[in-house]
Amino acid sequence: MFRHTLLGFALSAAVLSSSAFAGPVSREDVARHYATVVEASYTDTLTSARLLRDAIHAFVATPSEATLTSARQAWLAAREPYGQTEAFRFYSGPIDDAKGPEGRINAWPLDEAYIDSVKGKANSGIINNRKIVLSKDKLAALNERGGEENISTGYHAIEFLLWGQDFDANGPGKRSWNDFVDGQAANADRRRDYLKIIADLLVEDIASVAKAWQANSANYRAKFEKDPDALRKMMVGIGVLSRAELAGERMEVALDSKNQEDEHSCFSDNTHRDILTNALGIRNVWLGEYQRLDGSVLKGPSLRDLVADKDAKAADKVSADMDATLAAAQGIKAPFDQEIVQADGRKRVQATINALKKQANSLVEAAKALGIRKLNVKG
Amino acid sequence: MSILTLRPWLGAALAVSAVALTTGFAANQLADYRPGDEKLGGDTTVYETGRNAFSLPAANMHTDRQTQFFVGNSFFKKAWVEAPSSTTARDGLGPHFIARSCGACHALDGRGAPPAFDHQLQAEQPMALLFRLSVAGKPEPVYGGQFNNDAIPGVKPEGKVQISYREQPGQFPDGEAYSLRAPSYAFTELGYGPMHAKVEVSPRIAPQVIGLGLLEAIREQDILAIAQQQKTGPDGVSGRPNYVHDAYAGKKLIGRFGWKANVATVAHQSAGAFLGDIGITSPKFRHEECMPAQTDCLRAPSGGQPEIPANKMDAVIFYSRTLAVPAQRNADSEQVRRGQWLFNQARCTSCHVANYTTGVLAGVPEVSKQRIRPYTDLLLHDMGEGLADHRPDGLADGREWKTPPLWGIGLFNDVNEHTHYLHDGRARNLTEAILWHGGEAEAAKQRFVQFNKADRDALLSFLNSL
């Protein structure tokens, strides 16, 4: 249900996006409204992460097919607002500055065997090593220890514990809820603890970012609204996500390797949504629009308005390119791990990559209207 | 390249006596700054600090070439697993190995650190610190050319590494105290019996992987010209090139990479590391390095012939050649310019040569014809007894080390959350790193030691700006 409303909005917003704010807007207005959009996006992300945490606690308390299914559904729902917040990355803001929690929240791909048993290795991972005392601090410390794939926390670690490895060409992983039941699987007690701990940690980490964007506080947001570099940061965020991260890291690599290890949400087969929500998040920033979880829509002075003021053609080109990207991304069929190996699917993925590259180039041009000579879209 | 820039001692520096040095210079002496000087990597330079400072593609890379960069990045950082596996694209780990991915040691394309110590006890096995082995210039007969402290199930690891440090306290003439950690290394729990009595051991930390293509593009004649000039300098500095066999060229070339300049090209370095460090065979290195006595290693399954195919290997090589160099920070500030002036005065620049214009590296326009400032001469220097590993490597003897480039050294803390320096990470900060300099670098180090506190701090500010 939820997915369809989101898509419906995406397409109707495309029609709306040309009827922007009347009259000139100031840079300060745009930075301030952006901060409002960011706060709303992280608040929704936090709300859905808490629902995920609650569903996980319920599942761990009484493992069953039903409680596992609702935890999985909560995970999928939580990814919808989160995916849109990735447009706020790549300029060393609260999410990914030197101390930012991004690596603990969304690191991927992960080496499953670092966390738990995998096919052929029953005793692998932190869960099966009873010497390791499980705690929030310990699991946070083990994240990215000894290699960028040694991921112990975040959405994708949770995803692996909820779905398990994906060996099914037509669907996601098929982990049994019995893995969490004493006597049914080795170290089930530790698996339960582990899942609960990383769900709690995820909520904490997202809460810390949301707090940094809260209105009327002495925090990052207060500084950002006054930052003369704010517009460039906004543009870098959406430029880098368009080109380097989404087109490059998340799609070109997978297309080249034809390997499911290279897809973003490989256990749940949710990668097609990751792509779409990222693309939507980029357009949210560009248009100064965001549809909240409750269906209400935020709308205000935007980068688009500012650029249009100086160079209407450049602004229209970016808007058109972003609409084209969303349309192309909606064409990608699930599961993504099959899209990248079958000829028709590969065409659809390639078309989305091309649309994103085009959009990134248009953003570089549009940035010039804001006085940004060489916008970095490479990460 | 203007040759004159390499010879600061031809200028006013010659008139400076050791006496003047102890009293500090007039604080108004600053190095020149011209806009653009901060572009250490020429047009490849990126303006980035923080965790991703070392992970960006060359700024001048065309968008169509970025796909290859992203694919290379993926194979650089993703973990390899043992064969056979469902993850067919990346199986073939080991049999012996020290890491599961390039990024395990070069985390975020950055600098490795020695293992953590907890209450004076080594808390873990080294990850980004490896040990080369030899006996009279040949691989150790039982363990081979490198010690592998990890292995796939069913194969014995070669053993464990035990590290201990001895503190050597000292103080500057003005009374400021310091302490240097002298390391010692031992191998325990050896998997295949005792090592040869005359084994030579050399510890090597994983360096940051930025700007490697630029270093490869420096013209050999420029390196040799610097070696010639050094002979005329006042400090007894006299660098020598290493010449080493290159698997890709099929002949001997001038060495540029590795702590002893024992590798000539990024291609050979990357493929060599895949084999030696992760146990992944590639088109140029088709055989696992199992020694005759290691029957379990010889019997282990393979992940394909070769385990990484040519196109993926090439993507990793391209990636490793085109990682961008971050710009110098605060290059125009008085403190940094003061430090740079002192760096020149102390004649650190005899070996840490700043300016080059690169030649042409075939197929990599990004790094060709670039004006760069790596602060290295790529030459071997006797660095004194304190740093000596007593293990020859190619033409390098047991006291010689290659001058490492200094770009990026102020960003380790941003990227890797530590400030360990030198070939084995023994130095815990830049001051310790300088103080370990001996041999040909003794005179320059003494000048730093004699600087007053403000000048020492300025010099460190300059280094940290790189």
Coordinates of N, CA and C in Angstrom, one line a residue, chain B residues 145-292:
Chain B
G145 N 58.6 -15.9 1.5 CA 59.1 -14.5 1.5 C 58.2 -13.6 2.5
Q146 N 57.2 -14.1 3.0 CA 56.3 -13.3 3.9 C 55.6 -14.2 4.9
F147 N 55.5 -13.6 6.1 CA 54.9 -14.4 7.2 C 53.4 -14.2 7.2
N148 N 52.6 -15.3 7.1 CA 51.2 -15.3 7.0 C 50.6 -15.8 8.3
N149 N 50.0 -14.9 9.1 CA 49.5 -15.4 10.4 C 48.0 -15.8 10.3
D150 N 47.5 -16.0 9.1 CA 46.1 -16.5 9.0 C 46.0 -17.5 7.9
A151 N 45.0 -18.3 7.9 CA 44.9 -19.4 6.9 C 43.4 -19.8 6.8
I152 N 43.0 -20.4 5.7 CA 41.6 -20.9 5.6 C 41.5 -22.2 6.5
P153 N 40.3 -22.6 6.8 CA 40.1 -23.8 7.6 C 40.8 -25.0 7.0
G154 N 41.5 -25.9 7.8 CA 42.1 -27.0 7.2 C 43.6 -26.8 6.8
V155 N 44.0 -25.5 6.9 CA 45.4 -25.2 6.6 C 45.9 -24.5 7.8
K156 N 47.2 -24.8 8.2 CA 47.7 -24.2 9.4 C 48.2 -22.8 9.1
P157 N 47.9 -21.8 10.0 CA 48.5 -20.5 9.8 C 50.0 -20.7 10.1
E158 N 50.8 -19.8 9.6 CA 52.3 -19.9 9.7 C 52.7 -19.6 11.2
G159 N 51.8 -18.9 11.9 CA 52.1 -18.7 13.3 C 51.6 -17.3 13.7
K160 N 52.1 -16.8 14.9 CA 51.7 -15.6 15.4 C 52.8 -14.6 15.5
V161 N 52.5 -13.3 15.6 CA 53.5 -12.3 15.7 C 53.4 -11.7 17.1
Q162 N 54.6 -11.6 17.8 CA 54.6 -11.1 19.1 C 55.4 -9.8 19.1
I163 N 54.7 -8.7 19.5 CA 55.4 -7.4 19.4 C 55.6 -6.8 20.8
S164 N 56.8 -6.3 21.0 CA 56.9 -5.6 22.3 C 57.7 -4.3 22.0
Y165 N 57.5 -3.3 22.9 CA 58.1 -2.0 22.7 C 58.9 -1.6 23.9
R166 N 60.1 -1.0 23.7 CA 60.8 -0.5 24.8 C 60.9 1.0 24.7
E167 N 60.5 1.7 25.8 CA 60.5 3.2 25.7 C 61.9 3.7 25.9
Q168 N 62.3 4.7 25.0 CA 63.6 5.3 25.2 C 63.4 6.8 25.4
P169 N 63.4 7.2 26.6 CA 63.1 8.6 26.9 C 64.2 9.6 26.5
G170 N 63.9 10.8 26.1 CA 64.9 11.8 25.8 C 64.3 13.2 25.9
Q171 N 65.1 14.2 25.7 CA 64.5 15.5 25.7 C 65.2 16.5 24.8
F172 N 64.4 17.5 24.3 CA 65.0 18.5 23.5 C 65.9 19.4 24.3
P173 N 66.7 20.2 23.6 CA 67.6 21.2 24.4 C 66.8 22.1 25.3
D174 N 65.6 22.4 24.9 CA 64.8 23.4 25.7 C 64.1 22.6 26.9
G175 N 64.3 21.3 27.0 CA 63.8 20.6 28.2 C 62.5 19.8 27.9
E176 N 61.9 20.1 26.7 CA 60.7 19.3 26.4 C 61.0 17.8 26.3
A177 N 60.2 17.0 27.0 CA 60.5 15.5 27.0 C 59.8 14.8 25.9
Y178 N 60.4 13.7 25.4 CA 59.8 12.8 24.5 C 60.2 11.4 24.8
S179 N 59.6 10.5 24.2 CA 60.0 9.1 24.4 C 59.8 8.3 23.0
L180 N 60.7 7.6 22.7 CA 60.6 6.8 21.4 C 60.4 5.3 21.8
R181 N 59.5 4.6 21.0 CA 59.3 3.2 21.2 C 60.1 2.4 20.3
A182 N 61.1 1.6 20.9 CA 61.9 0.7 20.1 C 61.2 -0.6 20.0
P183 N 60.8 -1.1 18.8 CA 60.0 -2.3 18.8 C 60.9 -3.5 18.7
S184 N 60.4 -4.7 19.2 CA 61.1 -5.9 18.8 C 60.0 -6.9 18.5
Y185 N 60.3 -7.8 17.5 CA 59.3 -8.7 17.0 C 59.7 -10.1 17.1
A186 N 58.8 -11.0 17.5 CA 59.1 -12.4 17.6 C 58.0 -13.2 17.0
F187 N 58.3 -14.4 16.5 CA 57.2 -15.3 15.9 C 57.0 -16.4 16.9
T188 N 55.7 -16.7 17.1 CA 55.4 -17.8 18.1 C 54.4 -18.7 17.4
E189 N 54.1 -19.8 18.0 CA 53.2 -20.9 17.5 C 53.4 -21.2 16.1
L190 N 54.7 -21.4 15.7 CA 55.1 -21.6 14.3 C 54.4 -22.9 13.8
G191 N 53.7 -22.8 12.6 CA 53.0 -23.9 12.1 C 53.8 -25.0 11.5
Y192 N 55.0 -24.6 11.0 CA 55.7 -25.6 10.2 C 57.2 -25.8 10.7
G193 N 57.3 -25.7 12.0 CA 58.6 -25.9 12.6 C 59.5 -24.6 12.6
P194 N 60.7 -24.8 13.1 CA 61.5 -23.6 13.4 C 61.9 -22.9 12.1
M195 N 62.2 -21.6 12.2 CA 62.7 -20.8 11.1 C 64.2 -21.0 11.0
H196 N 64.8 -20.7 9.8 CA 66.2 -20.7 9.6 C 66.9 -19.8 10.7
A197 N 68.0 -20.2 11.2 CA 68.7 -19.4 12.2 C 69.1 -18.1 11.7
K198 N 69.3 -17.9 10.4 CA 69.8 -16.6 9.9 C 68.7 -15.8 9.2
V199 N 67.5 -16.0 9.7 CA 66.3 -15.4 9.0 C 66.4 -13.8 9.2
E200 N 66.2 -13.1 8.1 CA 66.1 -11.7 8.1 C 64.6 -11.3 8.1
V201 N 64.2 -10.4 9.0 CA 62.8 -10.0 9.1 C 62.7 -8.5 8.9
S202 N 61.7 -8.1 8.1 CA 61.4 -6.7 7.9 C 59.9 -6.4 8.0
P203 N 59.6 -5.6 9.1 CA 58.2 -5.2 9.2 C 57.8 -4.1 8.3
R204 N 56.6 -4.2 7.7 CA 56.1 -3.2 6.8 C 54.6 -2.8 7.0
I205 N 54.4 -1.6 7.3 CA 53.0 -1.1 7.5 C 52.3 -0.8 6.2
A206 N 51.0 -0.9 6.1 CA 50.3 -0.5 4.9 C 50.2 1.0 4.7
P207 N 50.8 1.6 3.7 CA 50.7 3.0 3.5 C 49.4 3.5 2.8
Q208 N 49.1 4.8 2.9 CA 47.9 5.3 2.2 C 48.2 5.1 0.7
V209 N 47.1 4.9 0.0 CA 47.2 4.6 -1.5 C 46.9 5.7 -2.4
I210 N 47.0 6.9 -1.9 CA 46.7 8.1 -2.8 C 47.9 8.4 -3.7
G211 N 47.6 9.0 -4.9 CA 48.7 9.6 -5.7 C 49.7 8.6 -6.3
L212 N 49.3 7.3 -6.3 CA 50.3 6.3 -6.7 C 50.6 6.4 -8.2
G213 N 49.6 6.7 -9.0 CA 49.8 6.9 -10.5 C 50.7 8.1 -10.8
L214 N 50.5 9.1 -10.0 CA 51.4 10.3 -10.1 C 52.8 9.9 -9.9
L215 N 53.1 9.1 -8.8 CA 54.5 8.7 -8.6 C 55.0 7.9 -9.7
E216 N 54.1 7.0 -10.2 CA 54.5 6.2 -11.3 C 54.9 7.0 -12.6
A217 N 54.2 8.2 -12.7 CA 54.4 9.0 -13.9 C 55.6 9.9 -13.8
I218 N 56.2 10.0 -12.6 CA 57.5 10.8 -12.5 C 58.5 10.3 -13.4
R219 N 59.2 11.1 -14.2 CA 60.1 10.7 -15.1 C 61.4 10.1 -14.4
E220 N 61.9 9.0 -14.9 CA 63.1 8.4 -14.3 C 64.2 9.3 -14.3
Q221 N 64.4 10.1 -15.4 CA 65.5 11.0 -15.5 C 65.5 12.1 -14.4
D222 N 64.3 12.5 -14.0 CA 64.2 13.4 -12.9 C 64.6 12.8 -11.6
I223 N 64.3 11.6 -11.3 CA 64.7 10.9 -10.1 C 66.3 10.8 -10.1
L224 N 66.8 10.4 -11.2 CA 68.3 10.2 -11.3 C 69.0 11.6 -11.2
A225 N 68.4 12.6 -11.7 CA 69.0 14.0 -11.6 C 69.1 14.4 -10.1
I226 N 68.0 14.0 -9.3 CA 68.0 14.4 -7.9 C 69.2 13.6 -7.2
A227 N 69.3 12.3 -7.6 CA 70.4 11.5 -7.0 C 71.8 12.2 -7.2
Q228 N 71.9 12.7 -8.5 CA 73.2 13.4 -8.8 C 73.4 14.6 -7.9
Q229 N 72.3 15.4 -7.8 CA 72.4 16.7 -7.1 C 72.7 16.4 -5.6
Q230 N 72.1 15.4 -5.1 CA 72.3 15.1 -3.6 C 73.8 14.9 -3.3
K231 N 74.5 14.4 -4.2 CA 76.0 14.1 -4.0 C 76.7 15.4 -3.7
T232 N 76.2 16.5 -4.2 CA 76.9 17.8 -4.0 C 76.4 18.6 -2.8
G233 N 75.4 18.0 -2.1 CA 74.9 18.8 -0.9 C 75.8 18.6 0.3
P234 N 75.6 19.5 1.3 CA 76.5 19.5 2.5 C 76.3 18.5 3.5
D235 N 75.2 17.7 3.5 CA 74.8 16.9 4.6 C 75.2 15.4 4.5
G236 N 75.9 15.1 3.4 CA 76.2 13.7 3.2 C 75.0 12.9 2.8
V237 N 74.0 13.6 2.2 CA 72.8 12.8 1.7 C 73.2 12.3 0.3
S238 N 73.0 11.0 0.1 CA 73.2 10.5 -1.2 C 72.3 9.3 -1.5
G239 N 71.2 9.6 -2.1 CA 70.2 8.6 -2.4 C 70.6 7.7 -3.6
R240 N 70.1 6.5 -3.6 CA 70.3 5.6 -4.7 C 69.0 5.0 -5.2
P241 N 68.9 4.8 -6.5 CA 67.6 4.2 -6.9 C 67.7 2.7 -6.7
N242 N 66.6 2.0 -6.5 CA 66.5 0.6 -6.5 C 66.1 0.2 -7.9
Y243 N 66.5 -1.0 -8.4 CA 66.1 -1.5 -9.6 C 65.5 -2.9 -9.4
V244 N 64.3 -3.1 -9.8 CA 63.7 -4.4 -9.5 C 63.0 -5.0 -10.7
H245 N 62.8 -6.3 -10.7 CA 62.1 -6.9 -11.8 C 60.6 -6.6 -11.7
D246 N 60.0 -6.3 -12.9 CA 58.6 -6.0 -12.9 C 57.9 -7.0 -13.7
A247 N 56.9 -7.7 -13.1 CA 56.2 -8.8 -13.8 C 55.4 -8.3 -15.0
Y248 N 54.9 -7.0 -15.0 CA 54.2 -6.5 -16.1 C 55.1 -6.1 -17.3
A249 N 56.2 -5.4 -17.0 CA 57.1 -5.0 -18.0 C 58.0 -6.1 -18.5
G250 N 58.1 -7.2 -17.6 CA 59.0 -8.3 -18.0 C 60.5 -7.9 -18.0
K251 N 60.8 -6.9 -17.2 CA 62.2 -6.5 -17.1 C 62.5 -5.7 -15.9
K252 N 63.7 -5.3 -15.7 CA 64.0 -4.5 -14.5 C 63.7 -3.0 -14.7
L253 N 63.1 -2.4 -13.7 CA 62.7 -1.0 -13.8 C 63.1 -0.3 -12.5
I254 N 63.1 1.0 -12.5 CA 63.4 1.7 -11.3 C 62.3 1.5 -10.2
G255 N 62.7 1.2 -9.0 CA 61.7 1.0 -8.0 C 61.1 2.3 -7.4
R256 N 59.8 2.3 -7.1 CA 59.1 3.5 -6.7 C 58.2 3.2 -5.5
F257 N 57.7 2.0 -5.3 CA 56.7 1.6 -4.3 C 57.3 0.7 -3.3
G258 N 56.6 0.6 -2.2 CA 57.1 -0.3 -1.1 C 58.1 0.5 -0.3
W259 N 58.3 0.1 1.0 CA 59.2 0.9 1.9 C 60.6 0.9 1.5
K260 N 61.0 -0.1 0.6 CA 62.4 -0.1 0.1 C 62.4 0.1 -1.4
A261 N 61.4 0.7 -1.9 CA 61.3 0.9 -3.4 C 61.6 -0.4 -4.1
N262 N 61.0 -1.5 -3.6 CA 61.2 -2.8 -4.2 C 60.2 -3.2 -5.2
V263 N 59.3 -2.2 -5.6 CA 58.3 -2.5 -6.6 C 58.3 -1.3 -7.6
A264 N 58.2 -1.6 -8.9 CA 58.4 -0.5 -9.9 C 57.1 0.1 -10.3
T265 N 56.0 -0.7 -10.4 CA 54.8 -0.3 -11.0 C 53.6 -0.6 -10.1
V266 N 52.5 0.2 -10.2 CA 51.3 0.0 -9.4 C 50.7 -1.4 -9.8
A267 N 50.8 -1.7 -11.1 CA 50.3 -3.0 -11.5 C 50.9 -4.2 -10.8
H268 N 52.3 -4.2 -10.7 CA 53.0 -5.3 -10.1 C 52.7 -5.2 -8.6
Q269 N 52.6 -4.0 -8.0 CA 52.3 -3.9 -6.6 C 51.0 -4.5 -6.2
S270 N 50.0 -4.1 -7.0 CA 48.6 -4.6 -6.8 C 48.5 -6.1 -6.9
A271 N 49.0 -6.6 -8.0 CA 48.9 -8.1 -8.2 C 49.8 -8.8 -7.2
G272 N 50.9 -8.3 -6.8 CA 51.8 -8.9 -5.9 C 51.1 -8.9 -4.5
A273 N 50.4 -7.9 -4.1 CA 49.7 -7.8 -2.9 C 48.5 -8.8 -2.9
F274 N 47.8 -8.9 -4.0 CA 46.7 -9.9 -4.1 C 47.2 -11.3 -3.8
L275 N 48.4 -11.6 -4.3 CA 49.0 -12.9 -4.1 C 49.5 -13.1 -2.7
G276 N 50.4 -12.2 -2.3 CA 51.2 -12.3 -1.1 C 50.3 -12.1 0.1
D277 N 49.4 -11.2 0.1 CA 48.6 -10.8 1.3 C 47.3 -11.4 1.4
I278 N 46.6 -11.7 0.3 CA 45.3 -12.3 0.3 C 45.2 -13.7 -0.3
G279 N 46.3 -14.1 -0.9 CA 46.3 -15.4 -1.5 C 45.5 -15.6 -2.8
I280 N 45.4 -14.5 -3.6 CA 44.6 -14.5 -4.8 C 45.5 -14.5 -6.0
T281 N 45.4 -15.6 -6.8 CA 46.2 -15.6 -8.0 C 45.6 -14.7 -9.1
S282 N 46.5 -14.3 -10.0 CA 46.0 -13.3 -11.1 C 46.8 -13.7 -12.3
P283 N 46.5 -13.0 -13.4 CA 47.1 -13.4 -14.7 C 48.7 -13.4 -14.7
K284 N 49.3 -12.5 -13.9 CA 50.7 -12.4 -13.9 C 51.3 -13.2 -12.7
F285 N 50.5 -13.6 -11.8 CA 51.0 -14.3 -10.6 C 50.1 -15.5 -10.4
R286 N 50.4 -16.6 -11.2 CA 49.4 -17.7 -11.3 C 49.5 -18.8 -10.2
H287 N 50.6 -18.7 -9.4 CA 50.8 -19.8 -8.5 C 50.8 -19.3 -7.0
E288 N 50.0 -20.0 -6.2 CA 50.0 -19.7 -4.8 C 51.4 -19.9 -4.2
E289 N 51.7 -19.1 -3.2 CA 53.1 -19.1 -2.6 C 53.2 -20.1 -1.5
C290 N 52.8 -21.4 -1.8 CA 52.9 -22.4 -0.8 C 54.4 -23.0 -0.9
M291 N 55.0 -23.1 0.3 CA 56.4 -23.6 0.3 C 56.3 -25.1 0.3
P292 N 57.4 -25.8 -0.2 CA 57.4 -27.3 -0.3 C 57.0 -28.0 1.0

